[in-house]
Coordinates of C-alpha atoms (C1' of nucleotides) in Angstrom, one line a residue:
Chain A
M1 CA 21.9 6.4 -15.9
S2 CA 18.9 8.3 -17.0
T3 CA 19.6 7.3 -20.6
E4 CA 18.8 3.6 -20.2
A5 CA 15.7 3.8 -18.1
R6 CA 12.7 5.6 -19.4
A7 CA 10.8 7.6 -16.8
S8 CA 8.0 5.6 -15.4
N9 CA 6.0 8.3 -13.7
F10 CA 5.7 12.1 -13.6
I11 CA 8.2 12.5 -10.8
E12 CA 10.9 10.7 -12.7
E13 CA 10.1 12.9 -15.7
I14 CA 10.7 16.0 -13.6
V15 CA 14.0 14.5 -12.2
E16 CA 15.2 13.6 -15.7
E17 CA 14.4 17.0 -16.9
D18 CA 16.3 18.6 -14.0
L19 CA 19.2 16.4 -14.7
R20 CA 19.2 17.3 -18.3
T21 CA 19.1 21.0 -17.6
N22 CA 21.6 20.7 -14.8
K23 CA 19.2 22.3 -12.4
Y24 CA 21.0 21.2 -9.3
G25 CA 24.4 20.7 -10.8
G26 CA 23.3 17.3 -11.9
R27 CA 22.6 16.3 -8.4
I28 CA 19.6 14.3 -7.0
H29 CA 19.1 14.1 -3.3
T30 CA 15.9 13.0 -1.7
R31 CA 14.8 12.3 1.9
F32 CA 12.3 10.2 3.8
P33 CA 10.9 12.3 6.7
P34 CA 8.7 10.3 9.0
E35 CA 7.4 11.7 12.3
P36 CA 8.3 9.2 15.1
N37 CA 4.7 9.1 16.4
G38 CA 3.7 5.7 15.2
Y39 CA 4.9 2.7 13.3
L40 CA 5.4 2.7 9.6
H41 CA 2.7 1.3 7.4
I42 CA 2.4 0.1 3.8
G43 CA 1.6 3.7 2.7
H44 CA 5.0 4.8 4.0
A45 CA 6.6 1.9 2.1
K46 CA 5.3 3.6 -1.1
S47 CA 7.1 6.8 -0.1
I48 CA 10.2 5.0 1.0
C49 CA 10.5 3.1 -2.3
L50 CA 9.8 6.3 -4.2
N51 CA 12.4 8.4 -2.4
F52 CA 15.2 5.7 -2.1
G53 CA 14.3 4.3 -5.5
L54 CA 14.7 7.7 -7.2
A55 CA 18.1 8.2 -5.8
Q56 CA 19.2 4.6 -6.7
K57 CA 17.9 5.0 -10.2
Y58 CA 19.5 8.4 -10.9
G59 CA 22.7 8.0 -8.8
G60 CA 21.8 10.2 -5.9
L61 CA 21.4 10.0 -2.2
T62 CA 18.5 9.7 0.3
N63 CA 18.5 11.0 3.9
L64 CA 16.5 9.6 6.7
R65 CA 15.1 12.5 8.8
F66 CA 12.9 12.3 11.7
D67 CA 10.3 15.1 11.9
D68 CA 10.3 15.4 15.7
T69 CA 8.9 18.9 16.2
N70 CA 6.1 17.9 18.5
P71 CA 7.5 16.3 21.7
T72 CA 4.1 15.5 23.1
K73 CA 3.5 12.8 20.4
E74 CA 6.9 11.4 19.7
D75 CA 9.0 8.7 21.2
T76 CA 12.2 6.8 20.8
E77 CA 10.2 3.5 20.5
Y78 CA 9.0 4.8 17.2
V79 CA 12.4 6.0 16.0
D80 CA 13.8 2.6 16.6
S81 CA 11.0 0.8 14.8
I82 CA 11.1 3.1 11.8
M83 CA 14.8 2.6 11.3
A84 CA 14.4 -1.2 11.5
D85 CA 11.5 -1.1 9.1
V86 CA 13.3 1.0 6.5
R87 CA 16.4 -1.2 6.7
W88 CA 14.3 -4.4 6.5
L89 CA 12.7 -3.0 3.3
G90 CA 16.2 -2.9 1.9
F91 CA 17.2 0.6 2.0
D92 CA 20.3 2.4 3.3
W93 CA 20.6 6.0 4.4
G94 CA 24.3 5.6 5.0
D95 CA 25.6 8.2 7.5
R96 CA 22.8 10.6 6.8
L97 CA 20.5 10.1 9.8
F98 CA 19.0 13.4 10.8
Y99 CA 16.4 14.8 13.1
A100 CA 14.5 18.0 12.8
S101 CA 15.6 18.6 16.3
D102 CA 19.2 18.7 15.1
Y103 CA 18.3 22.0 13.5
F104 CA 16.4 23.6 16.4
E105 CA 19.3 26.1 17.1
Q106 CA 19.7 27.0 13.4
L107 CA 15.9 27.4 13.0
F108 CA 15.8 29.7 16.0
D109 CA 18.4 31.9 14.4
Y110 CA 16.3 31.9 11.2
A111 CA 13.4 33.1 13.2
V112 CA 15.4 35.9 14.7
R113 CA 16.4 36.9 11.2
L114 CA 12.7 37.1 10.2
I115 CA 11.9 39.1 13.2
E116 CA 14.7 41.6 12.5
A117 CA 13.4 41.9 8.9
G118 CA 10.0 42.7 10.2
K119 CA 8.6 39.4 8.7
A120 CA 7.6 37.7 12.0
Y121 CA 6.1 38.9 15.3
V122 CA 5.1 37.6 18.7
C123 CA 1.3 37.3 19.1
D124 CA -0.5 37.1 22.3
L125 CA -3.8 35.8 21.0
S126 CA -5.2 32.6 22.4
A127 CA -5.6 29.6 20.3
D128 CA -9.4 30.3 20.0
Q129 CA -8.8 34.0 19.2
T130 CA -6.3 33.0 16.6
R131 CA -8.8 30.8 14.9
E132 CA -11.5 33.6 15.0
F133 CA -9.1 36.1 13.5
R134 CA -8.1 33.7 10.8
G135 CA -11.4 34.1 9.0
T136 CA -12.9 31.4 6.9
L137 CA -12.6 29.8 3.5
T138 CA -14.6 32.6 2.0
Q139 CA -14.0 35.5 4.3
P140 CA -10.6 37.2 4.9
G141 CA -9.1 37.2 8.3
K142 CA -8.3 40.2 10.5
N143 CA -4.9 41.4 11.6
S144 CA -3.9 40.5 15.1
P145 CA -3.7 43.5 17.4
Y146 CA -0.1 42.4 18.1
R147 CA 0.9 42.4 14.5
D148 CA 2.7 45.7 14.6
R149 CA 4.9 45.4 17.5
S150 CA 8.4 46.8 17.1
V151 CA 11.3 44.6 16.1
G152 CA 12.8 45.3 19.5
E153 CA 9.7 44.2 21.4
N154 CA 9.3 41.1 19.2
L155 CA 13.0 40.1 19.8
D156 CA 12.6 40.6 23.6
L157 CA 9.4 38.7 23.8
F158 CA 10.7 35.9 21.6
L159 CA 13.8 35.5 23.7
R160 CA 11.7 35.4 26.8
M161 CA 9.4 32.8 25.2
K162 CA 12.5 30.7 24.7
A163 CA 13.7 31.4 28.3
G164 CA 10.5 29.9 29.6
E165 CA 9.0 33.0 31.1
F166 CA 5.5 32.3 29.7
L167 CA 2.9 29.6 30.1
D168 CA 1.9 27.1 27.4
G169 CA -0.4 28.6 24.8
T170 CA 0.0 32.2 25.9
R171 CA 2.0 33.4 23.0
T172 CA 3.2 32.3 19.6
L173 CA 5.7 33.5 17.0
R174 CA 3.9 34.2 13.7
A175 CA 5.0 34.9 10.2
K176 CA 3.8 38.3 9.0
I177 CA 2.3 37.6 5.6
D178 CA -1.3 38.4 4.6
M179 CA -4.4 37.9 6.7
A180 CA -6.6 38.3 3.6
H181 CA -4.7 35.6 1.5
P182 CA -7.0 33.2 -0.2
N183 CA -4.7 30.4 0.9
L184 CA -5.3 30.0 4.7
N185 CA -1.8 28.8 5.2
M186 CA -0.5 32.2 4.3
R187 CA -2.6 34.1 6.9
D188 CA 0.2 34.7 9.4
P189 CA 0.9 31.1 10.2
V190 CA 2.3 30.1 13.6
M191 CA 6.0 29.4 13.6
Y192 CA 6.6 28.6 17.3
R193 CA 4.4 27.6 20.1
I194 CA 5.2 27.3 23.8
L195 CA 5.3 23.8 25.0
H196 CA 6.8 22.9 28.3
A197 CA 7.4 19.3 27.3
H198 CA 10.2 16.8 27.4
H199 CA 11.6 16.1 24.0
H200 CA 12.9 12.6 23.3
R201 CA 16.2 14.0 22.1
T202 CA 16.7 17.6 23.3
G203 CA 15.3 16.8 26.8
D204 CA 14.3 20.0 28.6
K205 CA 16.4 22.3 26.6
W206 CA 13.6 23.9 24.7
C207 CA 10.1 25.0 25.8
I208 CA 9.2 26.5 22.4
Y209 CA 9.0 24.2 19.5
P210 CA 8.8 25.0 15.8
M211 CA 5.8 24.1 13.8
Y212 CA 6.1 21.6 11.0
D213 CA 5.4 24.2 8.3
W214 CA 8.2 26.4 9.7
T215 CA 10.6 23.5 10.0
H216 CA 10.3 21.1 7.1
G217 CA 11.3 23.3 4.2
Q218 CA 14.3 24.8 6.0
N219 CA 15.5 21.3 6.9
D220 CA 15.2 20.3 3.3
S221 CA 17.2 23.3 2.4
Q222 CA 19.9 22.7 5.0
E223 CA 20.3 19.2 3.7
R224 CA 20.5 20.4 0.1
I225 CA 17.5 18.2 -0.8
T226 CA 16.9 18.7 -4.5
H227 CA 13.5 16.9 -4.8
S228 CA 11.3 17.2 -1.7
I229 CA 8.6 14.6 -2.3
C230 CA 5.5 14.6 -0.2
T231 CA 1.8 13.8 -0.3
L232 CA -1.0 15.8 -2.0
E233 CA -2.3 17.5 1.2
F234 CA 0.9 19.6 1.3
E235 CA 0.3 21.2 -2.0
N236 CA -1.5 24.0 -0.3
H237 CA 1.5 24.6 1.9
R238 CA 4.1 24.9 -0.9
P239 CA 3.6 28.6 -1.3
L240 CA 4.3 29.1 2.4
Y241 CA 7.5 26.9 2.2
D242 CA 8.6 29.0 -0.8
W243 CA 7.9 32.2 1.0
F244 CA 10.1 31.2 4.0
I245 CA 12.9 30.0 1.7
K246 CA 12.7 33.3 -0.3
E247 CA 12.7 35.6 2.7
L248 CA 15.6 33.7 4.2
G249 CA 17.4 33.6 0.9
I250 CA 18.6 30.0 1.3
F251 CA 18.8 27.0 -1.0
A252 CA 15.5 26.1 -2.6
P253 CA 14.5 22.5 -3.0
Q254 CA 11.7 21.6 -5.3
Q255 CA 8.6 20.1 -3.7
I256 CA 6.6 17.5 -5.7
E257 CA 3.4 16.1 -4.4
F258 CA 2.0 12.6 -5.1
A259 CA -1.1 10.7 -4.0
R260 CA -0.8 8.6 -0.9
L261 CA -1.6 5.0 -1.0
N262 CA -5.1 3.7 -0.1
L263 CA -5.7 0.0 0.1
T264 CA -9.1 -1.8 0.2
Y265 CA -10.1 -3.6 3.4
T266 CA -7.7 -1.7 5.6
I267 CA -6.9 1.7 7.0
M268 CA -3.9 3.9 6.7
S269 CA -4.7 6.5 9.4
K270 CA -2.0 6.5 12.0
R271 CA -4.6 7.8 14.5
W272 CA -6.8 4.9 13.9
L273 CA -4.0 2.4 13.9
L274 CA -3.0 3.7 17.2
Q275 CA -6.6 3.4 18.4
L276 CA -6.7 -0.3 17.4
V277 CA -3.5 -0.9 19.4
K278 CA -4.6 1.1 22.4
E279 CA -8.0 -0.5 22.6
K280 CA -6.4 -3.9 22.1
R281 CA -8.5 -4.7 19.0
V282 CA -5.3 -6.2 17.8
T283 CA -2.4 -7.6 19.7
G284 CA 0.0 -4.8 18.8
W285 CA 1.5 -2.7 16.1
D286 CA 3.0 -5.9 14.6
D287 CA -0.2 -7.9 14.7
P288 CA -0.1 -9.8 11.4
R289 CA -3.5 -8.2 10.5
M290 CA -2.1 -4.7 10.8
P291 CA -1.1 -2.9 7.5
T292 CA 2.2 -1.9 9.3
I293 CA 5.5 -2.9 7.9
C294 CA 6.2 -4.9 11.0
G295 CA 2.7 -6.5 10.7
F296 CA 3.4 -7.6 7.2
R297 CA 6.8 -8.8 8.2
R298 CA 5.4 -10.9 11.0
R299 CA 2.6 -12.2 8.7
G300 CA 5.3 -13.5 6.4
Y301 CA 5.6 -10.9 3.7
T302 CA 9.0 -10.3 2.1
P303 CA 10.6 -6.9 1.4
E304 CA 10.9 -8.0 -2.2
A305 CA 7.2 -8.4 -2.5
I306 CA 6.5 -5.1 -0.9
R307 CA 8.9 -3.4 -3.2
A308 CA 7.4 -5.2 -6.2
F309 CA 4.0 -4.1 -5.0
C310 CA 5.1 -0.4 -4.8
D311 CA 6.5 -0.8 -8.3
R312 CA 3.3 -2.2 -9.7
I313 CA 0.9 0.4 -8.3
G314 CA 2.7 3.4 -9.8
V315 CA 2.9 7.0 -8.7
A316 CA 0.5 9.7 -9.7
K317 CA -1.6 12.6 -8.5
F318 CA -4.9 10.8 -8.6
N319 CA -6.4 9.8 -5.3
S320 CA -6.8 6.1 -5.9
T321 CA -7.5 3.0 -3.9
I322 CA -5.5 -0.1 -4.7
D323 CA -7.2 -3.5 -4.5
M324 CA -5.8 -5.6 -1.7
Q325 CA -5.5 -8.4 -4.3
V326 CA -2.6 -6.5 -5.9
L327 CA -0.6 -6.8 -2.7
E328 CA -1.6 -10.5 -2.3
G329 CA -0.5 -11.1 -5.9
A330 CA 2.9 -9.6 -5.2
I331 CA 3.6 -11.9 -2.2
R332 CA 2.2 -15.0 -3.9
D333 CA 4.5 -14.2 -6.9
D334 CA 7.5 -13.9 -4.7
L335 CA 6.8 -16.9 -2.4
N336 CA 5.8 -19.1 -5.3
R337 CA 9.4 -18.8 -6.4
R338 CA 11.1 -19.2 -3.1
A339 CA 9.0 -21.0 -0.5
N340 CA 9.6 -24.7 0.1
R341 CA 6.5 -26.9 -0.2
V342 CA 5.4 -29.0 2.7
M343 CA 2.3 -30.9 3.7
A344 CA 0.1 -29.8 6.5
V345 CA -3.5 -30.7 7.5
L346 CA -5.4 -27.8 9.1
R347 CA -8.7 -29.6 9.8
P348 CA -7.8 -33.3 10.2
L349 CA -10.0 -36.2 9.1
K350 CA -8.7 -39.6 10.1
V351 CA -8.1 -42.1 7.2
V352 CA -7.2 -45.8 7.8
I353 CA -5.7 -47.7 4.9
E354 CA -7.3 -51.1 5.5
N355 CA -5.0 -53.1 3.3
Y356 CA -1.7 -51.3 4.5
P357 CA 0.2 -53.5 7.0
D358 CA -0.1 -52.7 10.7
G359 CA 2.9 -51.1 12.1
Q360 CA 4.6 -50.6 8.8
T361 CA 6.1 -47.2 7.7
D362 CA 7.5 -46.0 4.5
E363 CA 9.3 -42.9 3.4
L364 CA 8.3 -41.2 0.2
E365 CA 10.3 -38.7 -1.7
A366 CA 8.8 -35.2 -2.1
I367 CA 10.0 -32.3 -4.2
N368 CA 10.7 -29.2 -2.1
N369 CA 10.1 -26.6 -4.7
P370 CA 9.0 -27.3 -8.3
E371 CA 9.9 -23.7 -9.2
D372 CA 13.5 -24.3 -8.0
P373 CA 15.2 -27.6 -8.6
S374 CA 18.1 -26.6 -6.4
A375 CA 15.8 -26.8 -3.4
G376 CA 16.1 -30.6 -3.7
T377 CA 13.8 -33.2 -2.2
R378 CA 13.0 -34.6 1.2
K379 CA 11.5 -37.8 2.7
V380 CA 7.9 -37.8 4.1
P381 CA 6.8 -40.7 6.3
F382 CA 3.7 -42.8 5.4
S383 CA 1.8 -45.3 7.5
K384 CA -1.5 -47.0 7.9
T385 CA -3.3 -44.2 9.7
L386 CA -3.3 -40.7 8.1
Y387 CA -4.9 -37.3 8.3
I388 CA -6.4 -35.6 5.3
E389 CA -8.2 -32.3 5.1
Q390 CA -11.9 -32.5 6.0
D391 CA -12.6 -30.4 3.0
D392 CA -11.0 -33.0 0.8
F393 CA -13.9 -35.5 1.4
R394 CA -17.5 -35.2 0.5
E395 CA -20.0 -37.9 1.2
T396 CA -22.1 -36.7 -1.7
P397 CA -19.7 -34.9 -3.9
P398 CA -21.1 -31.8 -5.8
K399 CA -20.7 -31.6 -9.6
G400 CA -17.1 -30.9 -10.5
Y401 CA -15.7 -32.1 -7.2
Y402 CA -12.7 -34.3 -7.8
R403 CA -11.4 -35.0 -4.4
L404 CA -12.2 -38.0 -2.2
A405 CA -15.7 -39.5 -1.9
P406 CA -17.2 -42.9 -1.4
G407 CA -16.0 -45.2 -4.1
V408 CA -13.8 -42.6 -5.6
E409 CA -10.1 -42.9 -6.1
V410 CA -7.6 -40.1 -5.6
R411 CA -3.9 -39.6 -5.3
L412 CA -2.2 -38.9 -2.0
R413 CA 0.5 -36.5 -3.1
Y414 CA 3.9 -38.2 -3.7
A415 CA 2.4 -41.5 -2.2
Y416 CA -0.3 -43.8 -3.4
F417 CA -3.7 -43.9 -5.0
I418 CA -6.4 -44.6 -2.4
K419 CA -10.0 -45.4 -2.7
C420 CA -12.7 -44.7 -0.1
V421 CA -14.5 -47.9 0.9
D422 CA -16.4 -46.9 4.1
V423 CA -17.4 -43.9 6.1
V424 CA -17.5 -43.9 9.9
K425 CA -19.8 -41.5 11.7
N426 CA -20.3 -40.6 15.3
A427 CA -23.6 -40.5 17.1
A428 CA -24.3 -37.0 15.8
G429 CA -24.0 -38.3 12.2
E430 CA -20.7 -36.5 11.5
V431 CA -18.0 -38.1 9.5
V432 CA -15.1 -39.0 11.9
E433 CA -13.1 -41.5 10.0
L434 CA -12.6 -42.9 6.5
R435 CA -11.8 -46.5 5.6
C436 CA -9.8 -46.6 2.4
T437 CA -7.7 -49.1 0.5
Y438 CA -4.5 -48.3 -1.4
D439 CA -2.9 -49.7 -4.5
P440 CA 0.6 -50.7 -3.6
T441 CA 1.7 -50.5 -7.3
T442 CA 1.1 -46.7 -7.4
R443 CA 3.9 -45.9 -4.9
G444 CA 5.2 -42.5 -5.7
G445 CA 2.0 -41.4 -7.3
N446 CA 1.8 -43.1 -10.7
A447 CA -0.1 -46.1 -11.8
P448 CA 1.8 -48.7 -13.9
D449 CA -1.3 -49.5 -15.8
G450 CA -1.4 -45.8 -16.8
R451 CA -4.8 -45.1 -15.2
K452 CA -5.4 -41.4 -14.2
V453 CA -7.0 -39.9 -11.1
K454 CA -8.5 -36.5 -11.2
G455 CA -7.7 -35.4 -7.7
T456 CA -4.5 -35.2 -5.7
I457 CA -4.7 -34.3 -2.0
H458 CA -2.3 -33.7 0.7
W459 CA -1.9 -35.8 3.8
V460 CA 0.1 -36.4 7.0
S461 CA 0.9 -39.7 8.7
A462 CA -0.9 -39.7 12.0
Q463 CA 1.9 -41.3 14.1
H464 CA 4.5 -39.0 12.6
A465 CA 2.5 -35.8 12.7
H466 CA 3.7 -32.8 14.5
S467 CA 0.9 -30.9 16.1
A468 CA 1.0 -27.1 16.0
E469 CA -1.0 -23.9 16.4
V470 CA -1.8 -22.3 13.1
R471 CA -3.4 -18.8 12.8
L472 CA -5.5 -18.0 9.8
Y473 CA -5.8 -14.4 9.1
D474 CA -8.4 -12.7 7.0
Y475 CA -9.0 -9.0 6.2
L476 CA -9.1 -6.8 9.3
F477 CA -12.2 -5.1 8.0
N478 CA -15.1 -6.6 6.2
K479 CA -15.8 -3.5 4.0
P480 CA -13.5 -2.4 1.1
D481 CA -13.7 1.1 2.6
P482 CA -13.7 0.8 6.4
S483 CA -14.4 4.4 6.8
D484 CA -17.8 3.9 5.2
V485 CA -20.1 3.7 8.2
P486 CA -23.7 4.6 9.1
E487 CA -24.4 7.9 10.9
G488 CA -23.1 7.8 14.5
E489 CA -20.7 4.8 14.0
T490 CA -17.0 4.6 13.7
F491 CA -14.7 2.5 11.6
L492 CA -14.7 0.1 14.4
A493 CA -18.1 -1.0 13.2
N494 CA -16.5 -2.5 10.1
L495 CA -13.9 -4.6 12.0
N496 CA -14.1 -8.1 10.7
P497 CA -15.0 -10.4 13.7
N498 CA -13.4 -13.3 11.8
S499 CA -10.1 -11.7 11.0
L500 CA -8.3 -14.3 13.0
E501 CA -9.1 -18.0 13.3
T502 CA -6.8 -20.0 15.5
I503 CA -6.3 -23.7 14.9
A504 CA -4.9 -25.1 18.0
D505 CA -4.0 -28.6 16.7
A506 CA -3.0 -28.7 13.0
K507 CA -1.2 -31.8 11.8
L508 CA 2.1 -31.1 10.1
E509 CA 4.6 -33.2 8.4
P510 CA 7.5 -33.9 10.9
S511 CA 10.1 -31.8 9.2
L512 CA 8.2 -28.7 10.2
A513 CA 9.0 -29.2 13.9
A514 CA 12.4 -27.8 13.1
A515 CA 11.1 -24.6 11.5
K516 CA 12.8 -21.5 12.8
P517 CA 11.0 -18.3 13.5
G518 CA 10.5 -16.4 10.3
D519 CA 10.8 -19.5 8.0
R520 CA 8.3 -19.4 5.2
F521 CA 6.7 -22.3 3.6
Q522 CA 4.0 -23.2 1.1
F523 CA 1.5 -25.6 2.9
E524 CA 0.6 -27.4 -0.3
R525 CA -2.9 -26.5 -1.7
L526 CA -3.5 -24.2 1.2
G527 CA -1.3 -21.2 1.2
Y528 CA 1.9 -19.6 2.4
F529 CA 2.8 -19.7 6.0
C530 CA 5.4 -18.2 8.2
A531 CA 6.7 -19.5 11.6
D532 CA 5.8 -16.7 14.0
T533 CA 8.7 -14.6 15.3
K534 CA 7.2 -14.0 18.7
D535 CA 5.2 -17.0 19.8
S536 CA 7.2 -19.9 18.3
Q537 CA 9.2 -22.0 20.8
P538 CA 12.2 -24.1 19.9
G539 CA 10.7 -27.3 18.4
K540 CA 7.3 -25.8 18.7
P541 CA 6.7 -23.3 15.9
V542 CA 3.5 -21.5 15.6
F543 CA 2.4 -20.6 12.1
N544 CA 0.8 -17.5 10.6
R545 CA -0.9 -17.7 7.2
T546 CA 0.5 -15.1 5.0
V547 CA -1.9 -15.5 2.1
T548 CA -3.9 -18.3 0.7
L549 CA -3.2 -20.0 -2.6
K550 CA -5.6 -19.0 -5.4
D551 CA -8.5 -21.4 -5.1
T552 CA -10.3 -22.1 -8.3
W553 CA -12.5 -24.7 -6.7
A554 CA -13.7 -22.4 -3.9
K555 CA -14.6 -19.8 -6.6
L556 CA -16.5 -22.4 -8.6
E557 CA -18.4 -23.5 -5.5
R558 CA -19.2 -20.0 -4.5
K559 CA -20.8 -19.3 -7.8
S560 CA -23.2 -22.3 -7.6
Chain B
rU1 C1' -19.0 29.8 -1.0
rG2 C1' -12.5 31.5 -1.6
rG3 C1' -8.0 28.9 -2.8
rG4 C1' -5.2 24.6 -4.4
rG5 C1' -5.4 19.8 -7.1
rA6 C1' -7.4 15.7 -10.0
rA7 C1' -10.5 12.9 -13.7
rU8 C1' -8.2 7.0 -19.2
rG9 C1' -11.4 -0.7 -19.1
rG10 C1' -13.8 -3.6 -12.8
rU11 C1' -8.9 -1.6 -10.2
rG12 C1' -4.4 0.9 -11.0
rU13 C1' -1.2 3.1 -14.5
rA14 C1' 1.1 4.6 -19.7
rA15 C1' 0.6 8.0 -24.0
rC16 C1' 3.8 14.3 -24.4
rG17 C1' -0.9 16.4 -31.7
rG18 C1' -0.3 10.5 -35.2
rC19 C1' -2.5 2.6 -34.3
rA20 C1' -5.3 4.0 -26.7
rG21 C1' -0.7 0.1 -24.4
rC22 C1' 0.8 -2.5 -19.7
rA23 C1' -0.3 -4.7 -14.9
rC24 C1' -3.9 -6.9 -11.7
rG25 C1' -8.8 -8.7 -11.8
rA26 C1' -12.6 -11.3 -14.6
rG27 C1' -13.8 -15.1 -18.4
rU28 C1' -12.3 -19.2 -21.9
rG29 C1' -9.1 -23.1 -23.3
rG30 C1' -4.4 -25.8 -22.7
rC31 C1' -1.0 -28.2 -19.3
rU32 C1' -0.2 -30.2 -14.6
rC33 C1' 1.2 -35.6 -9.0
rU34 C1' -0.7 -28.5 -5.7
rG35 C1' -8.3 -27.1 -8.5
rG36 C1' -1.1 -23.9 -7.2
rA37 C1' 2.4 -22.3 -10.9
rC38 C1' 2.9 -21.9 -16.1
rC39 C1' 1.0 -21.0 -21.4
rA40 C1' -2.6 -19.0 -25.0
rC41 C1' -6.8 -16.3 -26.1
rU42 C1' -11.0 -13.0 -24.7
rU43 C1' -13.4 -9.1 -22.2
rA44 C1' -13.6 -4.0 -21.2
rG45 C1' -11.6 2.6 -21.2
rU46 C1' -10.3 8.5 -22.7
rC47 C1' -16.0 12.8 -17.2
rU48 C1' -19.6 16.0 -20.4
rA49 C1' -20.6 19.6 -24.4
rG50 C1' -18.6 22.7 -27.9
rG51 C1' -14.2 24.3 -30.7
rU52 C1' -9.0 24.3 -33.2
rU53 C1' -6.7 20.6 -36.5
rC54 C1' -5.8 16.4 -42.2
rG55 C1' -5.7 14.2 -37.3
rA56 C1' -7.2 15.4 -30.0
rA57 C1' -6.8 11.3 -24.1
rU58 C1' -3.2 15.3 -25.4
rC59 C1' -4.4 22.1 -27.4
rC60 C1' -8.7 26.0 -26.4
rU61 C1' -13.7 27.3 -24.1
rA62 C1' -17.7 26.1 -21.0
rG63 C1' -19.5 22.8 -17.6
rU64 C1' -19.7 18.2 -14.3
rU65 C1' -17.8 15.2 -10.4
rC66 C1' -14.2 14.0 -6.7
rC67 C1' -10.0 15.2 -3.2
rC68 C1' -7.4 18.8 0.1
rC69 C1' -7.2 23.6 3.2
rA70 C1' -10.4 27.4 8.5
rG71 C1' -4.5 22.7 14.6
rC72 C1' -0.6 26.7 18.9
rC73 C1' -0.9 18.3 14.5
rA74 C1' 2.4 16.4 10.8

RNA sequence: UGGGGAAUGGUGUAACGGCAGCACGAGUGGCUCUGGACCACUUAGUCUAGGUUCGAAUCCUAGUUCCCCAGCCA
């Protein structure tokens, strides 16, 4: 397998080398290890694609393992959402679903082994004292006064910790390494803390819980993980993981660190995302403005697009920030190929075709997807009174504008050429209606005399139109780096007040009334839209804008 | 300040001592019944200073800048 595909990043290079040297008996086994304390976001997608992708590419396996070592923060709600999101992304962990809590018993035995070997001790220092004793970045720490307890005393105390004899925070089990080590992680790190808390899986069985650092490496080892891939901040912890594995004398996986994903105009911090949800700055974890997997799903993103995105951004150790446009490019790419085209008018302007017979209707044939002939065609009703986009008419057109204007002829997509002959305004002077004429010989969109029009605009027949709510989403933050705030302010200061615009009464072509939740469309000339999975009712879909189409005209106009 | 990492066009990412390539963006033109898509072309880069070498993004030396670490979080 490795012979046909050239390594595309430094991790694949390592894997190929290990395969070549038969380092793990030619085996490759990865894992995705989320903590169930929040919903998965696009940054996790990068890790998921990496871990599962590696195994797929090199004929290995990937486990899903929940890192549930802190019962005060974890919940089954998150477990369920994480599994759903990984599956939705298109990955399968087979029967290899694990939890760190599956290994609590084994881990406890390992701890006893370290105590017996004189490599771990029970410490009575408080959290504050522990911090003081740890020293600083430049100054060595001091040994805990409890560091030299006998093995017997340590064993007794540790058993009693487990038995629930002590209050939270009164004692810890610590590894006995080196309080003067230049790497602070090696200064007698805490292995167990006392936490009388209910665990989502083990219930009230335990009142001591292992720290992540004491857990993770051993779990990887127990699962025979060959390549333990994690983010850069754990690079400092690797010596500690290696120390535990060595002292225990168990299978040694290889940890490889890569840079986590950063994206412009959004945040990836679970803590901040939770805050947005809790403070109701968004409607929930799956708000279509959220960078969560479920947010993107609801917004209309496809798993294929997210995978393509992860592919495009690469994997490296450099701390970079990807432009949101890369993600948008990926979804446009995918939806351009697969989404059916329809016509929808977001901000309707009434158009009356003066020379079209009263009461007459016609049905015109429209192509569903020019990128995919097999998608076929459909009929779109036409009549005397129509809606067009307000933005597709200018009373005094700027240079380069080639949509509708007084005296100007444009094409109604798949229908007729029309010419604007009069403009009706209200008392406030606003344009409320256009009077136009049509050329009956241009039915279908082409003139027999061969004359051309510059503009083609979309439209909906007024009497046939289906009204619907449409939600236009913009970036959640109005700064590329939302954490960039003035002194004393928080990231909330950069929240984009216009991240959601709701259009209560958009006019859609009638076929859209039958849209099912989750159906995706291209609204011609506007963007890609998805029928909302929560708020749509049968026969009454609500649409979310996934992403706009590229808009060359808007760009031109902005420049002038 | 101790330790651990990292620096390549605007943004990302390749190169494994031998022509600095690719993607996205940006720009120009073509095509078009979506100002979409598509096609073509253009733009623009090796952190700095020395050294080794016929030849350096790559090796060596010194520096600069950025990121991570002082939770009984993960």
